[in-house]
Amino acid sequence: MKGIVIKVQPNLYSVKAEDKVIDCIARGLLKLKKSPILVGDMVQVDEETRTIQKILPRKNEFIRPPIANVDQLVIVVASTNPTPDLMLLDKQIVMAEKNGVEPIICINKIDLDADYSSIIETYENIGYQVITTTAKNGIGIDKLARIISNKITAFSGNSGVGKSALTNNIFNEEVAKEGETSEKLQRGKHTTKHVELFEFANNSFIADTPGFSSFEIEGISCKELADYFIEFGKYVGDCEYRSCTHIKELNCGIKKAVSKRKIDKGRYDRYVALYEKIKGEKKW
Ligand SMILES: Nc1nc2c(ncn2[C@@H]2O[C@H](COP(=O)(O)OP(=O)(O)O)[C@@H](O)[C@H]2O)c(=O)[nH]1
Ligand SMILES: [Mg+2]
Ligand SMILES: [Zn+2]
């Protein structure tokens, strides 16, 4: 039968298959493979021998945190407290786009007095789904639960934005400790590497891992960066050079679109900053 790996321990894999969780071992050959079995893997299991026989093709895979087949990344920012970090938000969107994961932006703590309308405008104009929530009293949770149903979803966002509170609200019980900073969590060993899938409704999984929150841009060259600022796509044809970096070139379609306010200036500025950062790291 087919199932999904929800937990990985040394030589033991918990597989959710047809309403049961089966603790399995892996067929010898699979253990030898360079790429190990990951949480999120769809697998073929033999129920009698409790053996994983085959890993089905992956949609995507991450090394840190170790997880496969993530459908969506819910990137959480707080309307305030902490102040939204749009650079971090854009980095996470870039990593999601690079890996074929749909980014969804969740503005939490809308009960607090803060103006977050420009964040909604900027990201909805690009075509991203933006939802607003108050984890504290459940506002927007129904919508969030609908969006993440029948999918594998990971939450990301810096410490204190309300990821644990949102998760607890979705499950309607305390599955994650609130107010616990990632620094605290990281003091425990292997926490950023620990990943587990929790099923909150049939076929709807939340990946519980602090690993997505601390990620830096990895494995992306400055050349491909513009591909993951998806709103640039419409205008790259207007650049004079096909190899345009959209930074110093004079006749650049992206820069023209920024000056005509077709592309958000803040997003463009963060693109430039990220580009320079990646380029600098490479030289170093
Ligand atoms: N006012 C308000 N506080 C919230 C909300 N969501 C979470 N918090 C609080 O913000 C703090 C951090 O939340 P937590 O879920 O631990 O954030 P995490 O670090 O992203 O997991 C906790 O004290 C929560 O009670 C919200 O919607 N409104
Ligand atoms: Mg937390
Ligand atoms: Zn250009």
XYZ file of C-alpha atoms and ligand atoms in Angstrom:
314
model
C 0.000 0.000 0.000
C 0.934 3.629 -0.424
C 1.584 5.950 2.466
C 3.349 9.074 3.601
C 6.322 9.215 5.947
C 5.382 11.381 8.912
C 8.351 10.757 11.189
C 11.916 9.533 10.769
C 14.013 8.082 13.546
C 17.237 6.131 13.133
C 16.206 3.119 11.042
C 12.549 3.572 11.896
C 9.990 5.304 9.726
C 6.417 6.103 10.748
C 4.178 5.840 7.714
C 0.573 7.011 7.604
C -1.252 4.679 5.255
C -4.999 4.144 4.992
C -5.913 5.533 8.417
C -3.141 3.670 10.189
C 0.308 4.671 11.300
C 2.741 1.855 10.628
C 6.257 1.839 12.016
C 8.447 0.520 9.239
C 11.984 -0.337 8.413
C 13.418 0.322 4.996
C 14.364 -2.259 2.438
C 18.154 -2.641 2.474
C 18.629 -1.076 -0.901
C 16.858 2.122 0.093
C 19.171 2.679 3.015
C 22.198 2.445 0.785
C 20.961 5.199 -1.467
C 22.696 8.523 -1.368
C 19.449 10.301 -0.715
C 17.748 9.019 2.440
C 14.044 8.598 3.115
C 12.600 11.927 4.205
C 9.572 13.044 6.142
C 6.979 13.849 3.482
C 8.049 11.032 1.202
C 5.305 9.072 -0.474
C 6.287 5.449 -0.159
C 5.183 1.968 -1.075
C 5.003 -0.227 2.040
C 4.487 -3.898 2.631
C 2.185 -4.071 5.630
C 3.058 -7.640 6.618
C 6.784 -7.149 6.854
C 6.446 -3.454 7.780
C 8.961 -2.549 5.157
C 9.276 0.493 2.944
C 9.896 -0.903 -0.481
C 9.997 2.099 -2.691
C 10.124 5.894 -2.542
C 7.784 7.478 -5.055
C 9.038 10.403 -7.152
C 9.390 13.631 -5.175
C 7.900 16.984 -5.998
C 10.745 18.702 -4.142
C 13.192 18.029 -1.347
C 14.977 20.079 1.261
C 18.153 19.162 3.077
C 17.750 21.647 5.917
C 15.199 20.935 7.239
C 15.090 17.398 5.827
C 11.645 17.157 4.233
C 10.150 16.253 0.861
C 7.006 17.140 -1.068
C 6.199 20.410 0.665
C 3.243 21.983 -1.151
C 3.053 25.317 0.585
C 5.030 27.603 2.794
C 2.925 29.850 4.993
C 5.229 32.762 5.693
C 4.030 34.489 8.820
C 4.707 38.116 9.653
C 3.171 40.024 12.541
C 1.424 43.306 11.805
C 3.699 44.594 14.553
C 5.640 43.233 17.520
C 7.899 42.166 15.937
C 8.002 44.712 13.106
C 7.576 43.027 9.710
C 10.914 42.092 8.192
C 10.239 42.346 4.471
C 13.770 41.316 3.548
C 13.275 38.060 5.427
C 9.867 37.688 3.782
C 11.367 38.116 0.309
C 14.191 35.687 1.042
C 11.642 33.094 2.052
C 9.566 33.734 -1.045
C 12.706 33.299 -3.175
C 13.478 29.954 -1.519
C 9.883 28.822 -1.973
C 9.837 29.789 -5.648
C 13.181 28.122 -6.232
C 11.863 24.868 -4.773
C 8.432 24.836 -6.345
C 6.621 25.482 -3.074
C 3.702 27.891 -3.097
C 4.313 30.825 -0.772
C 1.335 32.124 1.158
C 1.706 35.243 3.242
C -0.040 35.369 6.570
C -0.182 38.655 8.449
C -0.904 37.742 12.057
C -1.676 39.878 15.118
C -4.078 42.137 13.254
C -5.676 42.874 16.620
C -2.733 45.142 17.361
C -2.706 48.744 16.219
C -0.584 48.733 13.073
C -0.975 49.610 9.407
C -0.194 46.575 7.303
C -2.178 47.621 4.211
C 0.915 48.263 2.103
C 2.120 44.701 2.696
C -1.195 43.342 1.463
C -1.110 45.624 -1.566
C 2.479 44.852 -2.528
C 2.155 41.100 -2.374
C -1.376 40.784 -3.720
C -0.341 42.853 -6.731
C 2.350 40.273 -7.442
C -0.322 37.598 -7.306
C 0.427 36.045 -3.947
C -2.276 34.995 -1.573
C -2.247 37.172 1.550
C -4.370 36.299 4.541
C -4.824 38.146 7.824
C -5.241 36.444 11.165
C -5.422 36.937 14.883
C -4.253 33.677 16.373
C -5.201 34.936 19.802
C -8.942 34.863 19.127
C -9.213 32.693 16.022
C -9.910 35.384 13.432
C -8.974 34.176 9.953
C -8.183 30.660 11.145
C -11.035 29.077 9.165
C -9.659 30.552 5.993
C -6.124 29.498 6.824
C -7.310 25.954 7.571
C -9.125 25.845 4.231
C -6.049 27.001 2.345
C -3.820 24.380 3.886
C -6.233 21.447 3.693
C -5.192 18.429 1.625
C -1.657 19.705 1.438
C 1.679 19.480 3.196
C 2.311 22.906 4.657
C 5.257 24.334 6.521
C 5.154 27.542 8.531
C 8.015 29.989 8.549
C 8.692 33.428 9.880
C 10.874 34.884 12.562
C 10.465 34.189 16.212
C 7.468 35.731 17.951
C 5.227 36.241 14.900
C 2.747 33.635 16.112
C 3.528 30.391 14.275
C 2.927 28.256 17.351
C -0.239 30.151 18.226
C -1.585 29.667 14.682
C -0.729 25.972 14.714
C -2.452 25.489 18.069
C -5.503 27.273 16.746
C -5.701 25.072 13.673
C -5.460 21.926 15.780
C -7.684 23.444 18.409
C -5.332 22.205 21.113
C -1.869 22.989 22.291
C 0.471 21.102 20.006
C 3.184 23.736 20.004
C 4.493 25.837 22.862
C 3.780 29.517 22.472
C 6.150 32.258 23.418
C 9.099 29.968 23.154
C 11.829 31.633 21.189
C 13.746 29.764 18.553
C 16.938 30.557 20.454
C 15.583 28.569 23.336
C 14.593 25.741 21.041
C 17.938 25.697 19.353
C 19.667 25.051 22.614
C 18.130 21.606 22.567
C 20.015 19.330 20.299
C 19.050 18.523 16.730
C 15.977 20.717 16.895
C 16.459 22.416 13.544
C 16.929 18.993 12.017
C 13.937 17.454 13.680
C 10.905 17.337 11.426
C 7.570 15.703 11.959
C 4.296 15.903 10.070
C 1.110 16.423 12.047
C -2.202 15.605 10.428
C -4.891 18.081 11.426
C -7.518 16.724 9.029
C -7.528 13.866 6.571
C -4.578 14.307 4.205
C -3.768 17.731 5.618
C -0.353 17.951 7.199
C 1.591 20.633 8.983
C 5.337 20.234 9.110
C 6.510 20.994 12.575
C 10.046 22.271 12.260
C 11.863 25.385 13.329
C 14.197 24.788 10.396
C 12.309 26.861 7.845
C 12.483 29.971 9.937
C 16.191 30.289 10.141
C 16.961 29.570 6.554
C 19.202 31.829 4.614
C 19.229 31.937 0.857
C 21.090 28.832 -0.183
C 22.091 27.416 -3.515
C 20.900 30.392 -5.526
C 23.186 32.257 -7.898
C 22.821 35.979 -8.425
C 22.029 35.256 -12.070
C 18.920 33.247 -11.318
C 17.688 35.483 -8.468
C 15.487 37.601 -10.752
C 13.586 34.459 -11.812
C 12.252 34.170 -8.277
C 11.028 37.767 -8.157
C 8.160 36.556 -10.289
C 6.699 39.986 -11.059
C 9.884 40.826 -13.008
C 9.011 38.159 -15.583
C 6.604 40.363 -17.479
C 9.264 43.009 -18.103
C 12.546 41.179 -18.731
C 11.751 41.154 -22.445
C 12.167 44.943 -22.396
C 15.774 44.771 -21.180
C 18.346 45.626 -23.851
C 20.600 42.711 -22.955
C 19.482 39.196 -22.371
C 22.073 38.903 -19.624
C 20.770 42.092 -17.940
C 21.231 41.985 -14.175
C 18.713 44.857 -13.757
C 21.201 46.724 -11.611
C 23.585 48.998 -13.497
C 22.329 48.610 -17.071
C 20.791 51.739 -18.531
C 18.204 50.261 -20.837
C 16.572 47.886 -18.380
C 12.919 46.838 -18.549
C 12.776 46.137 -14.835
C 14.096 49.561 -13.869
C 11.657 51.202 -16.263
C 8.802 49.234 -14.713
C 9.933 50.385 -11.261
C 9.979 54.039 -12.343
C 6.492 53.605 -13.813
C 5.418 51.985 -10.520
C 4.500 48.738 -12.246
C 6.998 46.979 -9.979
C 7.131 47.856 -6.293
C 10.210 49.927 -5.469
C 10.731 48.182 -2.128
C 10.765 44.761 -3.759
C 13.222 46.011 -6.379
C 15.499 47.502 -3.714
C 15.504 44.224 -1.821
C 16.308 42.392 -5.066
C 19.346 44.646 -5.531
C 20.464 44.142 -1.931
C 20.101 40.372 -2.202
C 21.884 40.326 -5.547
C 24.849 42.217 -4.126
C 24.895 39.993 -1.063
C 24.954 36.758 -3.068
C 27.565 38.171 -5.446
C 29.732 39.314 -2.559
C 29.567 35.941 -0.845
C 30.651 34.191 -4.019
C 33.706 36.406 -4.432
C 34.646 35.903 -0.850
N -1.884 40.194 20.229
C -1.601 39.024 19.669
N -0.619 38.241 20.166
C -0.358 37.078 19.575
C -1.078 36.634 18.428
N -0.557 35.445 18.030
C 0.416 35.157 18.896
N 0.538 36.115 19.825
C 1.508 36.141 20.946
O 2.807 36.380 20.423
C 3.781 35.636 21.153
C 4.575 34.758 20.214
O 3.731 33.774 19.655
P 4.294 32.345 19.213
O 3.126 31.584 18.666
O 5.069 31.719 20.271
O 5.268 32.792 18.024
P 6.330 31.896 17.213
O 7.658 32.196 17.786
O 6.226 32.375 15.794
O 5.917 30.462 17.356
C 3.026 34.836 22.203
O 3.083 35.538 23.424
C 1.602 34.811 21.672
O 0.629 34.692 22.674
C -2.118 37.490 17.911
O -2.784 37.207 16.915
N -2.319 38.667 18.563
Mg 6.992 28.850 18.123
Zn 17.102 44.550 -16.878
